[in-house]
PDB file of C-alpha atoms and ligand atoms in Angstrom:
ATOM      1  CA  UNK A 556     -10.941   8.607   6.009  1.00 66.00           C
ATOM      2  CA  UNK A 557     -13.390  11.563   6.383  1.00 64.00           C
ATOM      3  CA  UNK A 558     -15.658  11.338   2.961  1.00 73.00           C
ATOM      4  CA  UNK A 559     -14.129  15.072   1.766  1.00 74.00           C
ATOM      5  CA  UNK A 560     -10.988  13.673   1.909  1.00 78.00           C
ATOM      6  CA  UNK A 561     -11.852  10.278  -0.047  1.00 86.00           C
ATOM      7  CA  UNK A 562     -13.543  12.718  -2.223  1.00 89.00           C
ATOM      8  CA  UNK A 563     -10.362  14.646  -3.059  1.00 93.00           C
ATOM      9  CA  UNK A 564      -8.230  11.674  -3.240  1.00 95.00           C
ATOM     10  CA  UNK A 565      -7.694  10.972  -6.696  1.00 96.00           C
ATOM     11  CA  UNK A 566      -7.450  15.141  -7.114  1.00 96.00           C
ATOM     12  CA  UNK A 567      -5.188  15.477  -4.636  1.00 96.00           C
ATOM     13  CA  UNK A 568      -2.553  12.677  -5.786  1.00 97.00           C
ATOM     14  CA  UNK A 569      -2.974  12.722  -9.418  1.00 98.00           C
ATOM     15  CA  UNK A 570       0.641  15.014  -9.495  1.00 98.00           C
ATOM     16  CA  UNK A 571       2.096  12.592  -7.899  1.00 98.00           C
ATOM     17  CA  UNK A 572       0.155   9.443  -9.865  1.00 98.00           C
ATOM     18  CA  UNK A 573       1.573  11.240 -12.962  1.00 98.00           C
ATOM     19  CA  UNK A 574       4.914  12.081 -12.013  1.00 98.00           C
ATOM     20  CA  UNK A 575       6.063   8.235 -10.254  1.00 98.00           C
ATOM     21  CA  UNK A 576       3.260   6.345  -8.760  1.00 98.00           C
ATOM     22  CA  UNK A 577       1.765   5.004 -12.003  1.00 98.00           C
ATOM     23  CA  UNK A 578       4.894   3.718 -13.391  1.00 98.00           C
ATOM     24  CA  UNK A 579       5.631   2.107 -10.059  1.00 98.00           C
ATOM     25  CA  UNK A 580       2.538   0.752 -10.093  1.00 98.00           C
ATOM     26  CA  UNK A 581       3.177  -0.791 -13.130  1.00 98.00           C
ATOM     27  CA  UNK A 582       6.450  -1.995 -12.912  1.00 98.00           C
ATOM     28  CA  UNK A 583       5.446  -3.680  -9.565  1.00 98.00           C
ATOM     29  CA  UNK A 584       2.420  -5.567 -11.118  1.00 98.00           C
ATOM     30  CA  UNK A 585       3.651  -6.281 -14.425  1.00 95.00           C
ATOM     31  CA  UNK A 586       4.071 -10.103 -13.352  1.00 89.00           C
ATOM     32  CA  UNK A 587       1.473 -10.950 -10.776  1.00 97.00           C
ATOM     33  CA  UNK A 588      -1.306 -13.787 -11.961  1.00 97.00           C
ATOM     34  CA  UNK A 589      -3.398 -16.104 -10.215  1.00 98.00           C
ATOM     35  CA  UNK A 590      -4.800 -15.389  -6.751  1.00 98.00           C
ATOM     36  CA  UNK A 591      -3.852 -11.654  -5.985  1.00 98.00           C
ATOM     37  CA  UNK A 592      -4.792  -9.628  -2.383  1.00 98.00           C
ATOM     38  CA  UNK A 593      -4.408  -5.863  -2.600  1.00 98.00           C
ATOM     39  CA  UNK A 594      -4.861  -4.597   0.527  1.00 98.00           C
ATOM     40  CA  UNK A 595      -5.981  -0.488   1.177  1.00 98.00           C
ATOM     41  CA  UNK A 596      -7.019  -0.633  -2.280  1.00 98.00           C
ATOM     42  CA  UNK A 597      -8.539   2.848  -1.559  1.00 98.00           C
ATOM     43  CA  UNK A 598      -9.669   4.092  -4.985  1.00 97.00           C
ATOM     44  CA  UNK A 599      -8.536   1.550  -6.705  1.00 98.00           C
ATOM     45  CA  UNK A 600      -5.048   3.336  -8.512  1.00 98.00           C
ATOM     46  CA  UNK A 601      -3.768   0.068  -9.284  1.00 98.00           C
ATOM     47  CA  UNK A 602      -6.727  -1.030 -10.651  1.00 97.00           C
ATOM     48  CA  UNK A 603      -5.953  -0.548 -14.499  1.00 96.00           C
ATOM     49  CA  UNK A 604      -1.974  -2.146 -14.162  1.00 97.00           C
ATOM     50  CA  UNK A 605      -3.168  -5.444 -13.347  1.00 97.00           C
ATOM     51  CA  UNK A 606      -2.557  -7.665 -16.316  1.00 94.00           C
ATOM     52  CA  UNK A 607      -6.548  -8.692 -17.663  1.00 89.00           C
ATOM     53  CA  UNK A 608      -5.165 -12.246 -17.692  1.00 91.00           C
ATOM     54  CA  UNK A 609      -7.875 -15.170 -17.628  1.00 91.00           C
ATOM     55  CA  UNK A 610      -6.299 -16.810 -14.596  1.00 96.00           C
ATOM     56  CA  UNK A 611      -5.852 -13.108 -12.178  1.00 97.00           C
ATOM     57  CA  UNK A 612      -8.198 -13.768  -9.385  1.00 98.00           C
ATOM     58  CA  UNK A 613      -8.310 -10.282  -7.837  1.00 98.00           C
ATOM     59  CA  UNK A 614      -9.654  -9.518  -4.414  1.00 98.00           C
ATOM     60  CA  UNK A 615      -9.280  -5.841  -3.073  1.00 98.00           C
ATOM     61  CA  UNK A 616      -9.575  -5.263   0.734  1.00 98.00           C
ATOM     62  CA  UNK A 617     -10.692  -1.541   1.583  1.00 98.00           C
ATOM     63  CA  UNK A 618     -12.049  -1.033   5.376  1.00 98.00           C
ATOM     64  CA  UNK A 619     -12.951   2.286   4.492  1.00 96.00           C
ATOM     65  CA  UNK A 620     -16.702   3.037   3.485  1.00 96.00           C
ATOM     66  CA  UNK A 621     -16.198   6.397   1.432  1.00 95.00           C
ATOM     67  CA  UNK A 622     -12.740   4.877  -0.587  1.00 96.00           C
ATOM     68  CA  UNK A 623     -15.018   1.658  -1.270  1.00 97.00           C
ATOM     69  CA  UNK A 624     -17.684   2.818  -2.941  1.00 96.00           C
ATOM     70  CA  UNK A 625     -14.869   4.623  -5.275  1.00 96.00           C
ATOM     71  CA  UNK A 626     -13.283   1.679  -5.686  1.00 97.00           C
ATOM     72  CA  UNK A 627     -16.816   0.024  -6.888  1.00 97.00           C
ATOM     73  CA  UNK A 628     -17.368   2.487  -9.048  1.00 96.00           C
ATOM     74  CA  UNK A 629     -13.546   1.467 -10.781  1.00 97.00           C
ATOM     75  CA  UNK A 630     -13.807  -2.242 -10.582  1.00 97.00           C
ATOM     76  CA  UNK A 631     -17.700  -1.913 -12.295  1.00 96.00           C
ATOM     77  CA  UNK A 632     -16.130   0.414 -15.082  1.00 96.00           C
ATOM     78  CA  UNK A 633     -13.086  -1.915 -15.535  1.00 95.00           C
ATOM     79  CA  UNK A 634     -12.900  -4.657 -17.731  1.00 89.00           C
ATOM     80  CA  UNK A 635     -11.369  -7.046 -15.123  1.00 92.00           C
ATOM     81  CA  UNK A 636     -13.580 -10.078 -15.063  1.00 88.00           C
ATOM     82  CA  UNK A 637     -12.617 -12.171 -11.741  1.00 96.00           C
ATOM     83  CA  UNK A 638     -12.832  -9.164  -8.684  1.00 98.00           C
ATOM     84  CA  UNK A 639     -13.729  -9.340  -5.326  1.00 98.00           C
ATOM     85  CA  UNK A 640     -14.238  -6.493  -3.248  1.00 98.00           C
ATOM     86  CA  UNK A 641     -13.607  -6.892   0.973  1.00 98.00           C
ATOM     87  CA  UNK A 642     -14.294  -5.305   3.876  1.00 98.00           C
ATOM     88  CA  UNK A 643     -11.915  -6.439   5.818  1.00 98.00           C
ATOM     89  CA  UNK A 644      -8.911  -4.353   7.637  1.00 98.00           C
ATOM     90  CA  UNK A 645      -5.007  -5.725   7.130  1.00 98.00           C
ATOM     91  CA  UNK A 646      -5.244  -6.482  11.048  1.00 98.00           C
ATOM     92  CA  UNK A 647      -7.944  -9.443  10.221  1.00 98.00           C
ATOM     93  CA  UNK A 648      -7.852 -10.516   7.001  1.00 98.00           C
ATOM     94  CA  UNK A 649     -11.008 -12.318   5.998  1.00 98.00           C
ATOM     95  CA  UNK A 650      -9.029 -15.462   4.108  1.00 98.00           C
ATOM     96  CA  UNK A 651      -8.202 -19.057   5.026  1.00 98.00           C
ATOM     97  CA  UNK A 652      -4.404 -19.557   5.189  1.00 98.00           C
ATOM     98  CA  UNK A 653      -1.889 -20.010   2.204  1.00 98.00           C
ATOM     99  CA  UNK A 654      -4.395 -18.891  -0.214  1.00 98.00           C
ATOM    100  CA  UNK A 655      -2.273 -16.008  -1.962  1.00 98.00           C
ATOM    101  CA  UNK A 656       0.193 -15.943  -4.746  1.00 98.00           C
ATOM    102  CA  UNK A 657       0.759 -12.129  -4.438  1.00 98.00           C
ATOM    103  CA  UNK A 658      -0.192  -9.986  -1.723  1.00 98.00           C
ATOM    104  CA  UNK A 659       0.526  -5.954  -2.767  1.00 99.00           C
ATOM    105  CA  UNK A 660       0.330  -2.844  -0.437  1.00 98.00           C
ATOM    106  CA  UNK A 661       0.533   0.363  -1.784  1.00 98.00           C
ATOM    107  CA  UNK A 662       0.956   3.427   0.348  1.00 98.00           C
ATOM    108  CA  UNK A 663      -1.310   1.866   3.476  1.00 98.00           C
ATOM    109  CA  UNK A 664       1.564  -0.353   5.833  1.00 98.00           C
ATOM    110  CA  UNK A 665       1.520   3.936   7.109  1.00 98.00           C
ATOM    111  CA  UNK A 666      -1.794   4.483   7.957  1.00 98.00           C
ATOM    112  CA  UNK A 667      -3.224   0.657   9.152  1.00 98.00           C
ATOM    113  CA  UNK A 668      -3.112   1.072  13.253  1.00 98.00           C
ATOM    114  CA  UNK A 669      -1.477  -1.867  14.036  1.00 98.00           C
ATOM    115  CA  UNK A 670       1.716  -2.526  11.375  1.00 98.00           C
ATOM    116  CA  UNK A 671       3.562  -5.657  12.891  1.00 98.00           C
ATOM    117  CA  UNK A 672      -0.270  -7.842  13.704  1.00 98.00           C
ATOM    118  CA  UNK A 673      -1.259  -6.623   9.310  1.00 98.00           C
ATOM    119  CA  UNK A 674       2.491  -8.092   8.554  1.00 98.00           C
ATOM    120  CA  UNK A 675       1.489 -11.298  10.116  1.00 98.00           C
ATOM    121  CA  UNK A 676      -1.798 -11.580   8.596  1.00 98.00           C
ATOM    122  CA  UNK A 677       0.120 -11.005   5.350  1.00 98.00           C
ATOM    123  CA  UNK A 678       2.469 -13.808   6.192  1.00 98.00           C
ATOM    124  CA  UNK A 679      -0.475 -16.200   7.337  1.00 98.00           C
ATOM    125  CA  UNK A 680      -2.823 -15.420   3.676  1.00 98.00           C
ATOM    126  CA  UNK A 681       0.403 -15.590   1.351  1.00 98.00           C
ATOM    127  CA  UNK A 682       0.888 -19.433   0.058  1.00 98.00           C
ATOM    128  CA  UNK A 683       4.632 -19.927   0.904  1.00 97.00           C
ATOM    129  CA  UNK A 684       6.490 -19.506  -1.702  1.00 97.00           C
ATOM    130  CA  UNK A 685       4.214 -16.357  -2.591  1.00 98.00           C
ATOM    131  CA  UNK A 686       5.352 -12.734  -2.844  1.00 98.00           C
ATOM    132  CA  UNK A 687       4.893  -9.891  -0.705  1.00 98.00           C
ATOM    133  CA  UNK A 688       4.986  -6.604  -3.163  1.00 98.00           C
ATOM    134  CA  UNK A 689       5.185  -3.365  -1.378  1.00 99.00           C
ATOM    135  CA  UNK A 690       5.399   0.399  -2.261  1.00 99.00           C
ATOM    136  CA  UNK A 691       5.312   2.785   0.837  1.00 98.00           C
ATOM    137  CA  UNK A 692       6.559   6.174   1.551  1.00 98.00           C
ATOM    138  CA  UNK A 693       8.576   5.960   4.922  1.00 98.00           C
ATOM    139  CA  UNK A 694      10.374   7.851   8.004  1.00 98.00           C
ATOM    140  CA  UNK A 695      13.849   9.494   6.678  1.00 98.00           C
ATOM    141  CA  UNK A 696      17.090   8.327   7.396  1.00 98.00           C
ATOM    142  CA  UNK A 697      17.898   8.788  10.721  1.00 97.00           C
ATOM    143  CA  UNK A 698      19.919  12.011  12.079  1.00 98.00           C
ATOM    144  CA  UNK A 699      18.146  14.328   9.111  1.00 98.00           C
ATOM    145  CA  UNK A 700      16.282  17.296   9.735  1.00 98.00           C
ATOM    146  CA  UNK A 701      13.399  15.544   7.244  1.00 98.00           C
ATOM    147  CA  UNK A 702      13.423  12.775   9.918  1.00 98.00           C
ATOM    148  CA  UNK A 703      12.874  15.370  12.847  1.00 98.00           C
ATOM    149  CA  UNK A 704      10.376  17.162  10.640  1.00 98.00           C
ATOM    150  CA  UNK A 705       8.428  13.828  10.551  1.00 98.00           C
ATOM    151  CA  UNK A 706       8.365  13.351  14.079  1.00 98.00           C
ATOM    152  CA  UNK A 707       7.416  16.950  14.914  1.00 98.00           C
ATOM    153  CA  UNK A 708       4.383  16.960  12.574  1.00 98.00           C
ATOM    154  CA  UNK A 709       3.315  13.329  13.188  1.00 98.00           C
ATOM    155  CA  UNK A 710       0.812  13.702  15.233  1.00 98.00           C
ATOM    156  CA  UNK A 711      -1.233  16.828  13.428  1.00 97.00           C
ATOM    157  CA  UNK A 712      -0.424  14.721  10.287  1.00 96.00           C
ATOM    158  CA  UNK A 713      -2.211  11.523  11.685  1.00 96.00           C
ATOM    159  CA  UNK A 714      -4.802  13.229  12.294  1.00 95.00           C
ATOM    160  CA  UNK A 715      -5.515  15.511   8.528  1.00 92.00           C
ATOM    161  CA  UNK A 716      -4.170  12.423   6.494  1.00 93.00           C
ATOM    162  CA  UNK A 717      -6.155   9.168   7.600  1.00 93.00           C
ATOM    163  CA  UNK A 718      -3.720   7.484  10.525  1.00 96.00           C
ATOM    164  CA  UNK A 719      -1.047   8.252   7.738  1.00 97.00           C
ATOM    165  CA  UNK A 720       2.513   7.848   9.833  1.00 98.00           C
ATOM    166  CA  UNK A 721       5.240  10.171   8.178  1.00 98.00           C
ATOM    167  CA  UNK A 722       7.647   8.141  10.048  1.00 98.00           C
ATOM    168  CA  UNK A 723       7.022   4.468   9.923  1.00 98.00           C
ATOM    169  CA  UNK A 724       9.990   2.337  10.050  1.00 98.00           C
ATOM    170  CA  UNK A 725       8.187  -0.107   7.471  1.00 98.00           C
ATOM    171  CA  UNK A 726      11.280  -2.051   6.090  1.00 98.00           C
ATOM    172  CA  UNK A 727      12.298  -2.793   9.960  1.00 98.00           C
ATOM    173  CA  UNK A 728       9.097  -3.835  10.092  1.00 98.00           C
ATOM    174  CA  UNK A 729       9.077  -5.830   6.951  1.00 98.00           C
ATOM    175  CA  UNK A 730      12.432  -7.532   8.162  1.00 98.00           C
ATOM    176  CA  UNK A 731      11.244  -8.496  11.603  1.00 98.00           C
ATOM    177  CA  UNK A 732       8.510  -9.946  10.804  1.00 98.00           C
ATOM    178  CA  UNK A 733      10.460 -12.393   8.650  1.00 98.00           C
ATOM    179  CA  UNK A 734      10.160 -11.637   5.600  1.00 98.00           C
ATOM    180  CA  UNK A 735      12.651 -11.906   3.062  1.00 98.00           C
ATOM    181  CA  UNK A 736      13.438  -8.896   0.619  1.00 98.00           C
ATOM    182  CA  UNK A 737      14.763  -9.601  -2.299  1.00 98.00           C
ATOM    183  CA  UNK A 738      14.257  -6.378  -4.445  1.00 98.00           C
ATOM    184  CA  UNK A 739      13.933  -2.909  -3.122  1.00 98.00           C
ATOM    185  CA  UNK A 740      14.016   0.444  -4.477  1.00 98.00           C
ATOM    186  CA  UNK A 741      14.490   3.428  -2.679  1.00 98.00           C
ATOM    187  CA  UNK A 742      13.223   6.548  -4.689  1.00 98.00           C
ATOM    188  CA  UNK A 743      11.556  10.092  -3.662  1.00 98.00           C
ATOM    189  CA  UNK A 744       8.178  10.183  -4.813  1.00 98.00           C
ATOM    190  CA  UNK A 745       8.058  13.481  -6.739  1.00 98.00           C
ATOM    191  CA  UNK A 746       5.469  15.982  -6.733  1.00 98.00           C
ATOM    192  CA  UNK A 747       4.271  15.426  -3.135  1.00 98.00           C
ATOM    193  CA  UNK A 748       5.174  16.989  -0.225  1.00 97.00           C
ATOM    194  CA  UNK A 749       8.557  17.025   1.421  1.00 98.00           C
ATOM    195  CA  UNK A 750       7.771  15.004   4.574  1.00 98.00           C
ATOM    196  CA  UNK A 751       6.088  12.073   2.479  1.00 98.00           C
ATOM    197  CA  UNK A 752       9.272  11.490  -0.082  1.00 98.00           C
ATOM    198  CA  UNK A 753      11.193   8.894   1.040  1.00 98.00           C
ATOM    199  CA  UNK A 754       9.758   5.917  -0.001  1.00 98.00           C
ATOM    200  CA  UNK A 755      10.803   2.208  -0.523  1.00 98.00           C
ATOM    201  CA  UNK A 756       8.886  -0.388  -2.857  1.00 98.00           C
ATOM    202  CA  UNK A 757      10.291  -3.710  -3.837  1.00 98.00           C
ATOM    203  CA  UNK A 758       9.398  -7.987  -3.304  1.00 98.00           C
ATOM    204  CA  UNK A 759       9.751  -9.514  -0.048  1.00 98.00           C
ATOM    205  CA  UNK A 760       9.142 -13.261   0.365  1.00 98.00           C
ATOM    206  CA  UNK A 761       8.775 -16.176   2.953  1.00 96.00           C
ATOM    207  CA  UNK A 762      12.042 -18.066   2.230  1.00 91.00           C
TER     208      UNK A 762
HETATM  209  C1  SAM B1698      -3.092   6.615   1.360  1.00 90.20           C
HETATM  210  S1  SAM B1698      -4.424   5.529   1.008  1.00 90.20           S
HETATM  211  C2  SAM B1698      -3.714   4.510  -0.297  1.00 90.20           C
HETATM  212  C3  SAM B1698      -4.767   3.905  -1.160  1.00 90.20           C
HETATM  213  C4  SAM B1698      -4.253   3.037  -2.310  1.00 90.20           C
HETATM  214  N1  SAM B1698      -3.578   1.859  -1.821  1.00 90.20           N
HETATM  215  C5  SAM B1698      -3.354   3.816  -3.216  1.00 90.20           C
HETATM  216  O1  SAM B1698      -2.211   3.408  -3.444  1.00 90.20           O
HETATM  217  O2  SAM B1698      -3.819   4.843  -3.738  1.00 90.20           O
HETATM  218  C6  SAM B1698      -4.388   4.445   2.409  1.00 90.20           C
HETATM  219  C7  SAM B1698      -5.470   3.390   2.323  1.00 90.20           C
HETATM  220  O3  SAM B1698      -5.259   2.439   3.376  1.00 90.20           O
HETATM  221  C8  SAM B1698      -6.513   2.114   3.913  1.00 90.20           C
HETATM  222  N2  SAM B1698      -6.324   1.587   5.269  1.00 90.20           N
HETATM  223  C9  SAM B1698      -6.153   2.255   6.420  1.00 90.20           C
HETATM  224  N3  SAM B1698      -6.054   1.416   7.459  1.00 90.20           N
HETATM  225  C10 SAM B1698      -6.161   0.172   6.936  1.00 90.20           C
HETATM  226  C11 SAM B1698      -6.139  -1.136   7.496  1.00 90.20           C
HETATM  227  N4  SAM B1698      -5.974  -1.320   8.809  1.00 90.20           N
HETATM  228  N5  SAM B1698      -6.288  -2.179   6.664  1.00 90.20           N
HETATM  229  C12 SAM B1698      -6.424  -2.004   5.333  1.00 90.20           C
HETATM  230  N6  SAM B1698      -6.454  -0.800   4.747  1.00 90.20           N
HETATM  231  C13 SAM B1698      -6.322   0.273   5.536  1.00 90.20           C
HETATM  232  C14 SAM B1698      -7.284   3.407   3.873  1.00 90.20           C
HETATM  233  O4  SAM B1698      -8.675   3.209   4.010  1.00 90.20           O
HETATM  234  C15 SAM B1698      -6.877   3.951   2.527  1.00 90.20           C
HETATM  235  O5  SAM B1698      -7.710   3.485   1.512  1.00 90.20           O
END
């Protein structure tokens, strides 16, 4: 992400934050203990809802230089006591396999390049009876003019927004990669714009 607009980032969604994401956030990470990978941790807007358990072993994976150093910042300010902070993309996460109890996207399976190779990574770092917690905004149902919108201003978007797809298929993707879902909540995210609404966030395991 260009450093203006990792700058802006917390400005720019704090609307939205305050209108859905944070008690998403929360709802979605109200359980999770022992060894937890967020992955696109950006900022670090999750940062706070992790329960400050004893046994949370948090490692946040941001590829980005400019939403890193934010996330430092956070993670230094924070009270959390077990954090590790990676470099590493979703494509090649830096972990042996089976190590994970949780792994948790939040708004990134849209902008990583390569969606179905980071769902397979995910598969490979989750242990297996693990959970796979997601929260993504997503294309529109098919056959809308939101849908068509999406595909018309893709490629400008792509571009402004960090790789961010407006019309990534991700619970196909999710599904064919062979995952399980077992919860999933489909919700508009309010206070953002139109084309970025639809989203989906929910629990998807390995069997
Ligand atoms: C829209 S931001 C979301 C940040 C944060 N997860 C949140 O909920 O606020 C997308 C994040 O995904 C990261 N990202 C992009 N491509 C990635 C990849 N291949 N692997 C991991 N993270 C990636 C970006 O650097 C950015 O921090």
């Amino acid at each position: 992400m260009l450093s203006l607009g990792a700058l802006l980032y917390d400005k720019i969604m704090k609307p939205t934050e305050q209108a859905c994401l944070i008690e998403w956030r929360a709802d979605l990470l109200k359980g999770v203990d022992g060894k937890v990978l967020e992955i696109g941790a950006g900022t670090g807007a999750s940062l706070a809802l992790y329960p400050n358990n004893s046994s949370l072993e948090l490692y946040l994976a941001e590829p980005d230089h400019n939403m890193r150093s934010q996330l430092a910042e956070k993670v230094n300010a924070s009270n959390l006591s077990n954090v590790a902070i990676l470099a590493c993309p979703s494509e090649a996460i830096e972990s042996e396999d089976n190590f994970y109890d949780h792994v948790f996207v939040s708004l990134v399976c849209c902008s990583v390049n390569d969606v179905e190779a980071s769902l397979q990574e995910i598969k490979r770092v989750m242990k297996p009876g693990g959970r796979f917690i997601f929260l993504e905004h997503v294309a529109a149902e098919e056959g809308t003019k939101r849908r068509k919108w999406q595909g018309r201003v893709n490629f400008l978007w792509r571009k402004l927004a960090g790789n961010c797809h407006l019309n990534r298929e991700t619970e196909k993707h999710i599904k064919q990669a062979g995952f399980i879902i077992t919860e999933i909540k489909r919700e508009s995210m309010r206070k953002s714009m139109p084309l970025v609404r639809p989203t989906i966030r929910g629990i998807a395991r390995l069997s």
